[in-house]
Amino acid sequence: EVQLVESGGDLVEPGRSLRLSCAASGFIFDHYAMHWVRQAPGKGLEWVAGISYNSDRVNYGDSVRGRFTVSRDNAKNSLYLQMNSLRAEDTAVYYCAKHISRYNWNDAWLDAWGQGTLVTVSS
Amino acid sequence: DVQMTQSPSSVSASVGDRVTITCRASQYISSWLAWYQQKPGKAPKLLIYATSTLQSGVPSRFSGGGSGTEFTLTISSLQPEDFAIYFCQESKSIPVTFGGGTKVEIK
């Protein structure tokens, strides 16, 4: 069974940094691209960042580009999101999600999601 | 980036009703369209991808259609467990974009 477990969410002040982690199990982690998607309270879904199976491709949503960095450690079956210069509008539940097909970067259908971790940015 | 517009934003329906949700893309996306279901306090769940391919384990009362810029999700006979929020998502290229969501409520 595929499992994705996010951690690292917290209450932080504007301008500070936070690192999220996602522990993966139940599939061959280094065969799949991975993504971060967030959802502000009561709002819709926003794609944040994605990384290919071997880390040779990364991309970011416009609202986080230059502040957030996605990375992965295939030896540890883990995905990360380093969030710097946090803003109030970054407050959201952050989900990690698995790409549907092996080795693919395109057709980014997300077939497994974690339960999410809450990041609150407030003074 | 591609913008995705869903309609309606909410719909009230009864068990057994047929419900159709529409998603429009701001530019041509071929068949690069998926649908997700989200229940309160839970993560989204992939229902349909590539416009009409049913994800494994998803009931056959769900179906997807369309192409180009206009797409639909149809629930042929609404069941109690289908009351949720539904999101479309385009995947023409990364970054991907989600629609604003459609809440299916009990009438």
PDB file of C-alpha atoms in Angstrom:
ATOM      1  CA  GLU A   1       0.000   0.000   0.000  1.00  0.00           C
ATOM      2  CA  VAL A   2       1.316   3.393  -0.986  1.00  0.00           C
ATOM      3  CA  GLN A   3       1.832   5.686   1.991  1.00  0.00           C
ATOM      4  CA  LEU A   4       2.942   9.291   2.077  1.00  0.00           C
ATOM      5  CA  VAL A   5       3.437  10.945   5.446  1.00  0.00           C
ATOM      6  CA  GLU A   6       4.180  14.643   5.646  1.00  0.00           C
ATOM      7  CA  SER A   7       5.760  16.337   8.645  1.00  0.00           C
ATOM      8  CA  GLY A   8       7.326  19.636   9.631  1.00  0.00           C
ATOM      9  CA  GLY A   9       4.321  21.922   9.572  1.00  0.00           C
ATOM     10  CA  ASP A  10       4.280  24.591  12.270  1.00  0.00           C
ATOM     11  CA  LEU A  11       3.341  28.122  13.241  1.00  0.00           C
ATOM     12  CA  VAL A  12       6.066  30.498  12.056  1.00  0.00           C
ATOM     13  CA  GLU A  13       6.495  34.259  11.830  1.00  0.00           C
ATOM     14  CA  PRO A  14       6.569  36.045   8.475  1.00  0.00           C
ATOM     15  CA  GLY A  15      10.030  36.071   6.940  1.00  0.00           C
ATOM     16  CA  ARG A  16      11.138  32.890   8.688  1.00  0.00           C
ATOM     17  CA  SER A  17      11.955  29.500   7.156  1.00  0.00           C
ATOM     18  CA  LEU A  18      10.522  26.006   7.481  1.00  0.00           C
ATOM     19  CA  ARG A  19      11.370  22.620   6.011  1.00  0.00           C
ATOM     20  CA  LEU A  20       8.695  20.062   5.228  1.00  0.00           C
ATOM     21  CA  SER A  21       9.371  16.363   4.793  1.00  0.00           C
ATOM     22  CA  CYS A  22       7.421  13.567   3.170  1.00  0.00           C
ATOM     23  CA  ALA A  23       8.240   9.933   3.961  1.00  0.00           C
ATOM     24  CA  ALA A  24       7.208   7.514   1.227  1.00  0.00           C
ATOM     25  CA  SER A  25       6.604   3.776   1.375  1.00  0.00           C
ATOM     26  CA  GLY A  26       4.810   1.041  -0.508  1.00  0.00           C
ATOM     27  CA  PHE A  27       6.253   1.843  -3.942  1.00  0.00           C
ATOM     28  CA  ILE A  28       9.617   2.226  -5.636  1.00  0.00           C
ATOM     29  CA  PHE A  29      10.202   5.844  -4.699  1.00  0.00           C
ATOM     30  CA  ASP A  30      13.064   6.543  -7.101  1.00  0.00           C
ATOM     31  CA  HIS A  31      10.910   5.592 -10.090  1.00  0.00           C
ATOM     32  CA  TYR A  32       8.394   8.415  -9.697  1.00  0.00           C
ATOM     33  CA  ALA A  33       8.271  12.166  -9.895  1.00  0.00           C
ATOM     34  CA  MET A  34       6.858  13.784  -6.772  1.00  0.00           C
ATOM     35  CA  HIS A  35       4.952  16.975  -6.129  1.00  0.00           C
ATOM     36  CA  TRP A  36       3.881  19.403  -3.415  1.00  0.00           C
ATOM     37  CA  VAL A  37       0.356  20.812  -3.545  1.00  0.00           C
ATOM     38  CA  ARG A  38      -1.105  23.204  -0.987  1.00  0.00           C
ATOM     39  CA  GLN A  39      -4.565  24.242   0.092  1.00  0.00           C
ATOM     40  CA  ALA A  40      -5.229  27.439   2.013  1.00  0.00           C
ATOM     41  CA  PRO A  41      -8.015  27.191   4.618  1.00  0.00           C
ATOM     42  CA  GLY A  42     -11.367  26.918   2.856  1.00  0.00           C
ATOM     43  CA  LYS A  43      -9.767  27.382  -0.576  1.00  0.00           C
ATOM     44  CA  GLY A  44      -8.866  25.310  -3.599  1.00  0.00           C
ATOM     45  CA  LEU A  45      -5.752  23.394  -4.562  1.00  0.00           C
ATOM     46  CA  GLU A  46      -2.542  25.085  -5.687  1.00  0.00           C
ATOM     47  CA  TRP A  47       0.367  23.180  -7.199  1.00  0.00           C
ATOM     48  CA  VAL A  48       3.559  24.322  -5.486  1.00  0.00           C
ATOM     49  CA  ALA A  49       6.507  22.335  -6.821  1.00  0.00           C
ATOM     50  CA  GLY A  50       7.515  19.157  -8.574  1.00  0.00           C
ATOM     51  CA  ILE A  51      10.693  17.118  -8.933  1.00  0.00           C
ATOM     52  CA  SER A  52      11.476  14.334 -11.382  1.00  0.00           C
ATOM     53  CA  TYR A  53      12.362  10.821 -10.281  1.00  0.00           C
ATOM     54  CA  ASN A  54      16.114  11.494 -10.511  1.00  0.00           C
ATOM     55  CA  SER A  55      16.014  15.196  -9.567  1.00  0.00           C
ATOM     56  CA  ASP A  56      17.118  16.377 -13.009  1.00  0.00           C
ATOM     57  CA  ARG A  57      13.930  18.389 -13.431  1.00  0.00           C
ATOM     58  CA  VAL A  58      12.318  20.693 -10.927  1.00  0.00           C
ATOM     59  CA  ASN A  59       9.668  23.358 -11.337  1.00  0.00           C
ATOM     60  CA  TYR A  60       7.749  25.744  -9.130  1.00  0.00           C
ATOM     61  CA  GLY A  61       4.527  27.659  -9.041  1.00  0.00           C
ATOM     62  CA  ASP A  62       4.866  31.384  -9.713  1.00  0.00           C
ATOM     63  CA  SER A  63       3.879  32.317  -6.157  1.00  0.00           C
ATOM     64  CA  VAL A  64       6.773  30.393  -4.566  1.00  0.00           C
ATOM     65  CA  ARG A  65       9.499  30.470  -7.210  1.00  0.00           C
ATOM     66  CA  GLY A  66      12.710  31.903  -5.734  1.00  0.00           C
ATOM     67  CA  ARG A  67      11.593  31.275  -2.137  1.00  0.00           C
ATOM     68  CA  PHE A  68      10.892  27.530  -2.026  1.00  0.00           C
ATOM     69  CA  THR A  69      13.186  24.643  -2.967  1.00  0.00           C
ATOM     70  CA  VAL A  70      12.044  21.071  -3.591  1.00  0.00           C
ATOM     71  CA  SER A  71      14.473  18.185  -3.202  1.00  0.00           C
ATOM     72  CA  ARG A  72      14.474  14.472  -2.633  1.00  0.00           C
ATOM     73  CA  ASP A  73      16.702  11.796  -1.129  1.00  0.00           C
ATOM     74  CA  ASN A  74      15.985   8.540  -2.940  1.00  0.00           C
ATOM     75  CA  ALA A  75      18.148   6.573  -0.516  1.00  0.00           C
ATOM     76  CA  LYS A  76      15.827   7.676   2.286  1.00  0.00           C
ATOM     77  CA  ASN A  77      12.573   7.520   0.266  1.00  0.00           C
ATOM     78  CA  SER A  78      11.970  11.117   1.235  1.00  0.00           C
ATOM     79  CA  LEU A  79      10.779  14.330  -0.381  1.00  0.00           C
ATOM     80  CA  TYR A  80      11.443  17.781   1.032  1.00  0.00           C
ATOM     81  CA  LEU A  81      10.262  21.341   0.655  1.00  0.00           C
ATOM     82  CA  GLN A  82      12.490  24.120   1.970  1.00  0.00           C
ATOM     83  CA  MET A  83      10.382  27.225   2.445  1.00  0.00           C
ATOM     84  CA  ASN A  84      12.154  30.558   2.956  1.00  0.00           C
ATOM     85  CA  SER A  85      10.875  34.123   3.356  1.00  0.00           C
ATOM     86  CA  LEU A  86       7.472  32.838   4.389  1.00  0.00           C
ATOM     87  CA  ARG A  87       4.453  35.072   3.976  1.00  0.00           C
ATOM     88  CA  ALA A  88       0.983  35.059   5.470  1.00  0.00           C
ATOM     89  CA  GLU A  89      -0.384  33.890   2.114  1.00  0.00           C
ATOM     90  CA  ASP A  90       1.721  30.720   2.387  1.00  0.00           C
ATOM     91  CA  THR A  91      -0.579  29.551   5.195  1.00  0.00           C
ATOM     92  CA  ALA A  92      -2.029  26.254   4.004  1.00  0.00           C
ATOM     93  CA  VAL A  93      -2.119  22.514   4.355  1.00  0.00           C
ATOM     94  CA  TYR A  94       0.774  21.150   2.312  1.00  0.00           C
ATOM     95  CA  TYR A  95       0.334  17.766   0.630  1.00  0.00           C
ATOM     96  CA  CYS A  96       2.966  15.646  -1.013  1.00  0.00           C
ATOM     97  CA  ALA A  97       1.679  13.648  -3.947  1.00  0.00           C
ATOM     98  CA  LYS A  98       2.953  10.899  -6.213  1.00  0.00           C
ATOM     99  CA  HIS A  99       3.085  11.055 -10.002  1.00  0.00           C
ATOM    100  CA  ILE A 100       0.990   8.332 -11.600  1.00  0.00           C
ATOM    101  CA  SER A 101       3.518   6.837 -14.001  1.00  0.00           C
ATOM    102  CA  ARG A 102       7.109   5.715 -13.687  1.00  0.00           C
ATOM    103  CA  TYR A 103       9.961   7.855 -14.976  1.00  0.00           C
ATOM    104  CA  ASN A 104       7.492  10.326 -16.462  1.00  0.00           C
ATOM    105  CA  TRP A 105       7.661  14.079 -16.030  1.00  0.00           C
ATOM    106  CA  ASN A 106       4.691  14.942 -18.228  1.00  0.00           C
ATOM    107  CA  ASP A 107       1.050  13.883 -17.665  1.00  0.00           C
ATOM    108  CA  ALA A 108       1.297  14.873 -14.007  1.00  0.00           C
ATOM    109  CA  TRP A 109      -1.671  12.991 -12.644  1.00  0.00           C
ATOM    110  CA  LEU A 110      -1.347  12.579  -8.878  1.00  0.00           C
ATOM    111  CA  ASP A 111      -2.529   9.150  -7.799  1.00  0.00           C
ATOM    112  CA  ALA A 112      -1.508   9.122  -4.142  1.00  0.00           C
ATOM    113  CA  TRP A 113      -1.523  11.895  -1.550  1.00  0.00           C
ATOM    114  CA  GLY A 114      -0.404  12.238   2.021  1.00  0.00           C
ATOM    115  CA  GLN A 115      -2.674  13.464   4.786  1.00  0.00           C
ATOM    116  CA  GLY A 116      -1.090  16.917   4.711  1.00  0.00           C
ATOM    117  CA  THR A 117       0.798  19.092   7.163  1.00  0.00           C
ATOM    118  CA  LEU A 118      -0.393  22.540   8.253  1.00  0.00           C
ATOM    119  CA  VAL A 119       1.841  25.562   7.880  1.00  0.00           C
ATOM    120  CA  THR A 120       0.632  28.748   9.544  1.00  0.00           C
ATOM    121  CA  VAL A 121       2.493  31.981   8.923  1.00  0.00           C
ATOM    122  CA  SER A 122       1.545  34.632  11.431  1.00  0.00           C
ATOM    123  CA  SER A 123       3.113  37.015  13.892  1.00  0.00           C
TER     124      SER A 123
ATOM    125  CA  ASP B   1      -0.059  29.313 -17.546  1.00  0.00           C
ATOM    126  CA  VAL B   2      -3.361  27.614 -18.297  1.00  0.00           C
ATOM    127  CA  GLN B   3      -6.344  28.868 -16.279  1.00  0.00           C
ATOM    128  CA  MET B   4      -9.078  26.383 -15.342  1.00  0.00           C
ATOM    129  CA  THR B   5     -12.646  27.496 -14.661  1.00  0.00           C
ATOM    130  CA  GLN B   6     -15.167  25.143 -13.117  1.00  0.00           C
ATOM    131  CA  SER B   7     -18.922  25.511 -13.119  1.00  0.00           C
ATOM    132  CA  PRO B   8     -21.070  25.510 -11.186  1.00  0.00           C
ATOM    133  CA  SER B   9     -19.218  26.383  -7.990  1.00  0.00           C
ATOM    134  CA  SER B  10     -21.813  24.374  -6.092  1.00  0.00           C
ATOM    135  CA  VAL B  11     -24.714  22.108  -6.922  1.00  0.00           C
ATOM    136  CA  SER B  12     -27.477  20.696  -4.743  1.00  0.00           C
ATOM    137  CA  ALA B  13     -28.680  17.267  -5.715  1.00  0.00           C
ATOM    138  CA  SER B  14     -30.472  14.234  -4.339  1.00  0.00           C
ATOM    139  CA  VAL B  15     -29.351  10.634  -4.099  1.00  0.00           C
ATOM    140  CA  GLY B  16     -29.933   9.013  -7.467  1.00  0.00           C
ATOM    141  CA  ASP B  17     -29.637  12.242  -9.449  1.00  0.00           C
ATOM    142  CA  ARG B  18     -27.374  12.642 -12.455  1.00  0.00           C
ATOM    143  CA  VAL B  19     -24.842  15.420 -11.893  1.00  0.00           C
ATOM    144  CA  THR B  20     -22.571  17.034 -14.461  1.00  0.00           C
ATOM    145  CA  ILE B  21     -19.711  19.413 -13.659  1.00  0.00           C
ATOM    146  CA  THR B  22     -17.920  21.437 -16.332  1.00  0.00           C
ATOM    147  CA  CYS B  23     -14.299  22.545 -16.505  1.00  0.00           C
ATOM    148  CA  ARG B  24     -13.050  25.023 -19.117  1.00  0.00           C
ATOM    149  CA  ALA B  25      -9.419  25.651 -19.977  1.00  0.00           C
ATOM    150  CA  SER B  26      -8.115  29.050 -21.071  1.00  0.00           C
ATOM    151  CA  GLN B  27      -6.196  27.399 -23.901  1.00  0.00           C
ATOM    152  CA  TYR B  28      -6.130  24.139 -25.803  1.00  0.00           C
ATOM    153  CA  ILE B  29      -5.046  21.243 -23.557  1.00  0.00           C
ATOM    154  CA  SER B  30      -6.007  18.263 -25.737  1.00  0.00           C
ATOM    155  CA  SER B  31      -6.973  15.495 -23.289  1.00  0.00           C
ATOM    156  CA  TRP B  32      -4.635  16.547 -20.471  1.00  0.00           C
ATOM    157  CA  LEU B  33      -7.362  16.738 -17.846  1.00  0.00           C
ATOM    158  CA  ALA B  34      -7.957  14.980 -14.533  1.00  0.00           C
ATOM    159  CA  TRP B  35     -10.659  15.044 -11.873  1.00  0.00           C
ATOM    160  CA  TYR B  36     -10.213  14.708  -8.112  1.00  0.00           C
ATOM    161  CA  GLN B  37     -12.663  14.235  -5.264  1.00  0.00           C
ATOM    162  CA  GLN B  38     -12.040  15.738  -1.841  1.00  0.00           C
ATOM    163  CA  LYS B  39     -14.031  15.072   1.308  1.00  0.00           C
ATOM    164  CA  PRO B  40     -13.838  17.305   4.405  1.00  0.00           C
ATOM    165  CA  GLY B  41     -10.545  16.994   6.248  1.00  0.00           C
ATOM    166  CA  LYS B  42      -9.166  14.514   3.721  1.00  0.00           C
ATOM    167  CA  ALA B  43      -6.641  14.620   0.914  1.00  0.00           C
ATOM    168  CA  PRO B  44      -7.850  14.741  -2.691  1.00  0.00           C
ATOM    169  CA  LYS B  45      -8.399  11.450  -4.477  1.00  0.00           C
ATOM    170  CA  LEU B  46      -7.761  10.906  -8.176  1.00  0.00           C
ATOM    171  CA  LEU B  47     -10.948   9.824  -9.964  1.00  0.00           C
ATOM    172  CA  ILE B  48     -10.267  10.253 -13.672  1.00  0.00           C
ATOM    173  CA  TYR B  49      -7.205  11.149 -15.735  1.00  0.00           C
ATOM    174  CA  ALA B  50      -6.509  11.783 -19.401  1.00  0.00           C
ATOM    175  CA  THR B  51     -10.071  13.115 -19.632  1.00  0.00           C
ATOM    176  CA  SER B  52     -11.875   9.783 -19.448  1.00  0.00           C
ATOM    177  CA  THR B  53      -9.675   7.059 -17.904  1.00  0.00           C
ATOM    178  CA  LEU B  54     -11.139   5.830 -14.642  1.00  0.00           C
ATOM    179  CA  GLN B  55      -8.574   5.413 -11.878  1.00  0.00           C
ATOM    180  CA  SER B  56      -8.420   1.917 -10.398  1.00  0.00           C
ATOM    181  CA  GLY B  57     -11.130   1.311  -7.798  1.00  0.00           C
ATOM    182  CA  VAL B  58     -13.315   4.257  -8.809  1.00  0.00           C
ATOM    183  CA  PRO B  59     -16.971   3.317  -9.355  1.00  0.00           C
ATOM    184  CA  SER B  60     -18.232   3.243 -12.922  1.00  0.00           C
ATOM    185  CA  ARG B  61     -20.953   5.810 -12.143  1.00  0.00           C
ATOM    186  CA  PHE B  62     -18.177   8.383 -12.585  1.00  0.00           C
ATOM    187  CA  SER B  63     -17.288   9.306 -16.147  1.00  0.00           C
ATOM    188  CA  GLY B  64     -15.324  12.021 -17.869  1.00  0.00           C
ATOM    189  CA  GLY B  65     -15.589  13.548 -21.311  1.00  0.00           C
ATOM    190  CA  GLY B  66     -14.622  16.417 -23.565  1.00  0.00           C
ATOM    191  CA  SER B  67     -11.461  17.566 -25.279  1.00  0.00           C
ATOM    192  CA  GLY B  68      -9.606  20.710 -26.229  1.00  0.00           C
ATOM    193  CA  THR B  69     -10.915  23.343 -23.829  1.00  0.00           C
ATOM    194  CA  GLU B  70     -14.180  21.991 -22.433  1.00  0.00           C
ATOM    195  CA  PHE B  71     -14.506  18.968 -20.207  1.00  0.00           C
ATOM    196  CA  THR B  72     -17.137  17.307 -18.044  1.00  0.00           C
ATOM    197  CA  LEU B  73     -17.355  15.047 -15.037  1.00  0.00           C
ATOM    198  CA  THR B  74     -20.625  13.148 -14.774  1.00  0.00           C
ATOM    199  CA  ILE B  75     -21.928  11.150 -11.842  1.00  0.00           C
ATOM    200  CA  SER B  76     -24.688   9.018 -13.320  1.00  0.00           C
ATOM    201  CA  SER B  77     -26.539   8.199 -10.089  1.00  0.00           C
ATOM    202  CA  LEU B  78     -25.398  10.183  -7.059  1.00  0.00           C
ATOM    203  CA  GLN B  79     -24.672   8.123  -3.962  1.00  0.00           C
ATOM    204  CA  PRO B  80     -24.420   9.368  -0.349  1.00  0.00           C
ATOM    205  CA  GLU B  81     -20.646   8.954  -0.377  1.00  0.00           C
ATOM    206  CA  ASP B  82     -20.326  11.221  -3.434  1.00  0.00           C
ATOM    207  CA  PHE B  83     -21.140  14.416  -1.572  1.00  0.00           C
ATOM    208  CA  ALA B  84     -17.789  16.174  -1.723  1.00  0.00           C
ATOM    209  CA  ILE B  85     -15.809  18.835  -3.577  1.00  0.00           C
ATOM    210  CA  TYR B  86     -14.575  18.025  -7.069  1.00  0.00           C
ATOM    211  CA  PHE B  87     -11.540  19.644  -8.703  1.00  0.00           C
ATOM    212  CA  CYS B  88     -10.327  19.476 -12.265  1.00  0.00           C
ATOM    213  CA  GLN B  89      -6.620  19.693 -13.076  1.00  0.00           C
ATOM    214  CA  GLU B  90      -4.832  20.275 -16.362  1.00  0.00           C
ATOM    215  CA  SER B  91      -1.514  18.645 -17.098  1.00  0.00           C
ATOM    216  CA  LYS B  92      -0.568  20.064 -20.495  1.00  0.00           C
ATOM    217  CA  SER B  93       2.755  21.058 -18.957  1.00  0.00           C
ATOM    218  CA  ILE B  94       4.298  21.632 -15.558  1.00  0.00           C
ATOM    219  CA  PRO B  95       3.397  23.812 -13.620  1.00  0.00           C
ATOM    220  CA  VAL B  96      -0.084  22.331 -13.571  1.00  0.00           C
ATOM    221  CA  THR B  97      -3.262  24.172 -12.631  1.00  0.00           C
ATOM    222  CA  PHE B  98      -6.368  23.195 -10.714  1.00  0.00           C
ATOM    223  CA  GLY B  99      -9.881  24.470 -11.127  1.00  0.00           C
ATOM    224  CA  GLY B 100     -11.560  26.307  -8.279  1.00  0.00           C
ATOM    225  CA  GLY B 101     -13.705  23.349  -7.259  1.00  0.00           C
ATOM    226  CA  THR B 102     -17.362  22.347  -7.328  1.00  0.00           C
ATOM    227  CA  LYS B 103     -19.124  21.432  -4.124  1.00  0.00           C
ATOM    228  CA  VAL B 104     -21.772  18.745  -4.494  1.00  0.00           C
ATOM    229  CA  GLU B 105     -24.252  19.162  -1.658  1.00  0.00           C
ATOM    230  CA  ILE B 106     -27.265  17.247  -0.443  1.00  0.00           C
ATOM    231  CA  LYS B 107     -30.574  18.721  -1.584  1.00  0.00           C
TER     232      LYS B 107
END
